[in-house]
Every structure is written in C-alpha cells, then in structure tokens.
C-alpha cells in the first residue's frame, strides 16, 4: 500500500546489476517533479546513467476500453516518449495483440516487486493496493525471464521529438479521421 513507492524508489536507486520492469500503466508528468510516476521515471533514468542495464516493457493493448475513456490510452505513449528523449533505448511496447497486465519489477537479479500497483498517481497515492517484495535470486531469475520472453510490438513507430496535446474529442471526430 503506502510503503510500495518509497521502497521501489530506494531499490531502483541502489541497483547495480540490472533492472527489468513490465507494466500495464505508467504515468509521468515531467512538469511535476513530485508526481510519483515522474519520480520513478527519474529513478530509472538515474540508474541508466549509472550504467545499470534497464529493460522496460509497457502494455500496448487497450481495445477493451470504451471510446471516451481518454487518458489511459496515452499514458504509456507519454512515458515511452520521455524515455526516448532521455536516450534510454531498452524500452518497448508489448505486442498489442495481447494485453500485459503486469506490475512487475526485478532488481539486480535478487529483488522482485510484484503486485497490483500501476505506476500511476492514483495507484501510488490514492488506491488501496497490494504488493509483495521478495528477496530471492531464484524467484528473480524466473520473473526476469518472464519479462524478457514477453512478445514485443514489431515496430515502435516514429518518435518525432515534439508532442502536441489534442483534446480527445477532436481525435475521435469523424470529420478528421481520414486525415490522420
């Protein structure tokens, strides 16, 4: 519940060998440095700068949502763009044909954090969530292998380096669909 965030940041901050992450939803707001997703992003960025190998897999399948459920469609896109802007290349979307609902972190082949926490402000600050921290090289090996074996999207698309915010209603307006 409330201890997850601090412990995750601490373990990522101490990582020396490797970090593997597989997440359903990861939310950053780079304009808000105290935003919990932003703080986790910066912890991963600092680990990368320390030359800790980093692998991040992000869900890409949201087809079950109704049109109008807006922000969840773009959260992982935004964090993906932030990683690319920071020069971190080992970040991938999972194959959009199958939803990845993981909230899984493996650190240094020793620590596993597994539970219900998405890396979103609501999960890390408001919701009641459950997670387990396990210190076991054997378990970490199994979970890291699972992350590495997840099928990745065949292409990442082109990231242009600039983002333009558009209202969700505009994106769904049929008058403009054939122009996208």
Short mmCIF file of C-alpha atoms in Angstrom, two decimals:
data_model
loop_
_atom_site.label_atom_id
_atom_site.label_comp_id
_atom_site.label_asym_id
_atom_site.label_seq_id
_atom_site.Cartn_x
_atom_site.Cartn_y
_atom_site.Cartn_z
CA UNK A 1 0.00 0.00 0.00
CA UNK A 2 1.73 3.25 1.09
CA UNK A 3 5.21 1.70 1.52
CA UNK A 4 5.45 0.47 -2.08
CA UNK A 5 6.54 3.73 -3.67
CA UNK A 6 9.38 4.57 -1.24
CA UNK A 7 10.72 1.02 -1.33
CA UNK A 8 10.62 0.84 -5.13
CA UNK A 9 12.49 4.16 -5.46
CA UNK A 10 15.02 3.02 -2.87
CA UNK A 11 15.76 -0.32 -4.55
CA UNK A 12 15.98 1.24 -8.01
CA UNK A 13 18.32 3.87 -6.56
CA UNK A 14 20.61 1.17 -5.16
CA UNK A 15 20.55 -1.07 -8.24
CA UNK A 16 23.93 -2.06 -9.64
CA UNK A 17 23.43 -5.06 -11.97
CA UNK A 18 20.12 -4.76 -13.85
CA UNK A 19 16.51 -3.62 -13.69
CA UNK A 20 13.63 -5.21 -15.59
CA UNK A 21 10.14 -3.71 -15.47
CA UNK A 22 6.85 -4.84 -17.04
CA UNK A 23 3.88 -2.53 -16.51
CA UNK A 24 0.29 -2.21 -17.57
CA UNK A 25 0.21 1.55 -16.96
CA UNK A 26 2.97 4.07 -16.24
CA UNK A 27 2.08 7.74 -15.83
CA UNK A 28 4.60 10.60 -15.79
CA UNK A 29 4.12 14.33 -15.60
CA UNK A 30 7.56 15.82 -16.18
CA UNK A 31 6.27 19.29 -15.28
CA UNK A 32 5.53 17.99 -11.77
CA UNK A 33 8.75 16.70 -10.16
CA UNK A 34 6.90 15.34 -7.08
CA UNK A 35 4.49 13.27 -9.19
CA UNK A 36 5.14 9.63 -8.15
CA UNK A 37 5.38 8.31 -11.72
CA UNK A 38 7.81 11.10 -12.57
CA UNK A 39 9.92 10.22 -9.53
CA UNK A 40 10.01 6.53 -10.56
CA UNK A 41 10.91 7.58 -14.11
CA UNK A 42 13.79 9.70 -12.79
CA UNK A 43 14.98 6.84 -10.55
CA UNK A 44 15.14 4.61 -13.65
CA UNK A 45 16.85 7.37 -15.67
CA UNK A 46 19.48 7.79 -12.95
CA UNK A 47 20.04 4.02 -12.87
CA UNK A 48 20.57 4.13 -16.64
CA UNK A 49 23.07 6.97 -16.18
CA UNK A 50 24.90 4.78 -13.64
CA UNK A 51 25.18 2.21 -16.48
CA UNK A 52 22.72 -0.20 -14.88
CA UNK A 53 21.17 -2.22 -17.74
CA UNK A 54 17.50 -1.32 -17.94
CA UNK A 55 14.64 -3.12 -19.69
CA UNK A 56 11.13 -1.63 -19.60
CA UNK A 57 8.10 -3.23 -21.24
CA UNK A 58 4.85 -1.25 -21.47
CA UNK A 59 1.39 -2.56 -22.30
CA UNK A 60 0.00 -1.53 -25.67
CA UNK A 61 -3.44 -3.20 -25.66
CA UNK A 62 -6.40 -1.08 -24.55
CA UNK A 63 -9.01 -2.33 -27.01
CA UNK A 64 -11.43 -3.29 -24.24
CA UNK A 65 -11.98 0.35 -23.20
CA UNK A 66 -14.89 2.39 -24.46
CA UNK A 67 -14.34 5.43 -26.62
CA UNK A 68 -14.28 8.35 -24.23
CA UNK A 69 -12.10 6.71 -21.60
CA UNK A 70 -9.33 9.02 -22.59
CA UNK A 71 -6.10 9.36 -20.67
CA UNK A 72 -5.30 5.68 -20.24
CA UNK A 73 -4.70 5.48 -23.99
CA UNK A 74 -1.80 7.92 -23.85
CA UNK A 75 -0.05 7.28 -20.52
CA UNK A 76 2.36 4.65 -21.81
CA UNK A 77 2.92 6.62 -25.01
CA UNK A 78 3.99 9.64 -22.98
CA UNK A 79 6.39 7.72 -20.76
CA UNK A 80 7.79 5.92 -23.81
CA UNK A 81 8.48 9.32 -25.39
CA UNK A 82 10.10 10.54 -22.15
CA UNK A 83 12.43 7.52 -22.11
CA UNK A 84 13.37 8.10 -25.75
CA UNK A 85 14.02 11.81 -25.10
CA UNK A 86 16.30 10.75 -22.22
CA UNK A 87 18.25 8.46 -24.57
CA UNK A 88 17.08 5.24 -22.94
CA UNK A 89 16.58 2.71 -25.72
CA UNK A 90 15.68 -0.51 -23.91
CA UNK A 91 12.04 0.49 -23.62
CA UNK A 92 9.44 -1.38 -25.63
CA UNK A 93 5.73 -1.74 -26.09
CA UNK A 94 4.41 -5.24 -25.74
CA UNK A 95 2.61 -6.86 -28.64
CA UNK A 96 -0.75 -5.09 -28.97
CA UNK A 97 -2.48 -8.39 -29.75
CA UNK A 98 -2.45 -9.40 -26.10
CA UNK A 99 -2.84 -7.24 -23.00
CA UNK A 100 0.03 -7.28 -20.49
CA UNK A 101 -1.39 -6.53 -17.07
CA UNK A 102 1.90 -6.84 -15.14
CA UNK A 103 3.04 -4.64 -12.32
CA UNK A 104 6.38 -6.39 -12.05
CA UNK A 105 9.87 -5.13 -11.19
CA UNK A 106 13.06 -7.21 -10.89
CA UNK A 107 16.17 -5.56 -9.48
CA UNK A 108 19.75 -6.89 -9.52
CA UNK A 109 18.62 -10.48 -10.06
CA UNK A 110 17.71 -10.55 -6.38
CA UNK A 111 14.65 -8.43 -5.61
CA UNK A 112 11.14 -8.89 -7.04
CA UNK A 113 8.31 -6.42 -6.53
CA UNK A 114 5.06 -7.90 -7.76
CA UNK A 115 1.53 -6.77 -7.04
CA UNK A 116 -1.36 -4.59 -8.09
CA UNK A 117 0.35 -1.17 -8.32
CA UNK A 118 0.32 0.50 -11.69
CA UNK A 119 2.85 3.32 -11.77
CA UNK A 120 0.16 5.99 -11.76
CA UNK A 121 -0.63 8.75 -9.31
CA UNK A 122 -3.91 7.14 -8.27
CA UNK A 123 -2.32 3.72 -7.62
CA UNK A 124 0.65 5.16 -5.76
CA UNK A 125 -1.19 7.83 -3.74
CA UNK A 126 -4.92 7.11 -3.51
CA UNK A 127 -5.85 3.47 -4.08
CA UNK A 128 -5.51 0.60 -1.68
CA UNK A 129 -3.04 -1.66 -3.49
CA UNK A 130 -1.23 -4.83 -2.60
CA UNK A 131 2.35 -5.77 -3.42
CA UNK A 132 4.90 -8.29 -2.33
CA UNK A 133 8.63 -7.69 -2.08
CA UNK A 134 10.62 -10.91 -2.33
CA UNK A 135 14.37 -11.26 -1.96
CA UNK A 136 15.23 -14.45 -3.83
CA UNK A 137 17.73 -14.88 -6.68
CA UNK A 138 15.86 -17.98 -7.89
CA UNK A 139 12.49 -16.20 -7.99
CA UNK A 140 14.07 -13.10 -9.53
CA UNK A 141 15.58 -15.24 -12.29
CA UNK A 142 12.17 -16.71 -13.11
CA UNK A 143 10.42 -13.34 -13.14
CA UNK A 144 13.16 -11.64 -15.18
CA UNK A 145 12.97 -14.47 -17.73
CA UNK A 146 9.21 -13.89 -17.94
CA UNK A 147 9.74 -10.22 -18.71
CA UNK A 148 12.39 -10.94 -21.33
CA UNK A 149 10.19 -13.56 -23.02
CA UNK A 150 7.16 -11.28 -23.44
CA UNK A 151 6.43 -10.63 -27.10
CA UNK A 152 7.21 -7.06 -28.11
CA UNK A 153 5.47 -4.90 -30.67
CA UNK A 154 7.03 -5.34 -34.09
CA UNK A 155 7.54 -1.62 -34.55
CA UNK A 156 7.71 1.26 -32.14
CA UNK A 157 6.58 3.89 -34.57
CA UNK A 158 8.47 7.05 -35.21
CA UNK A 159 9.01 9.48 -32.38
CA UNK A 160 9.45 12.99 -33.72
CA UNK A 161 10.73 14.61 -30.55
CA UNK A 162 7.85 17.05 -30.15
CA UNK A 163 4.47 16.45 -28.58
CA UNK A 164 1.25 18.22 -29.35
CA UNK A 165 -1.65 17.96 -26.93
CA UNK A 166 -5.01 17.44 -28.57
CA UNK A 167 -8.41 17.12 -26.99
CA UNK A 168 -9.63 13.52 -27.07
CA UNK A 169 -12.94 14.62 -28.61
CA UNK A 170 -11.05 16.13 -31.55
CA UNK A 171 -9.20 12.87 -32.16
CA UNK A 172 -12.49 10.97 -32.28
CA UNK A 173 -14.30 13.44 -34.55
CA UNK A 174 -15.23 11.51 -37.70
CA UNK A 175 -14.75 14.62 -39.86
CA UNK A 176 -10.99 14.36 -39.29
CA UNK A 177 -10.37 10.60 -39.08
CA UNK A 178 -9.42 10.14 -42.74
CA UNK A 179 -6.80 12.90 -42.37
CA UNK A 180 -4.80 11.13 -39.66
#
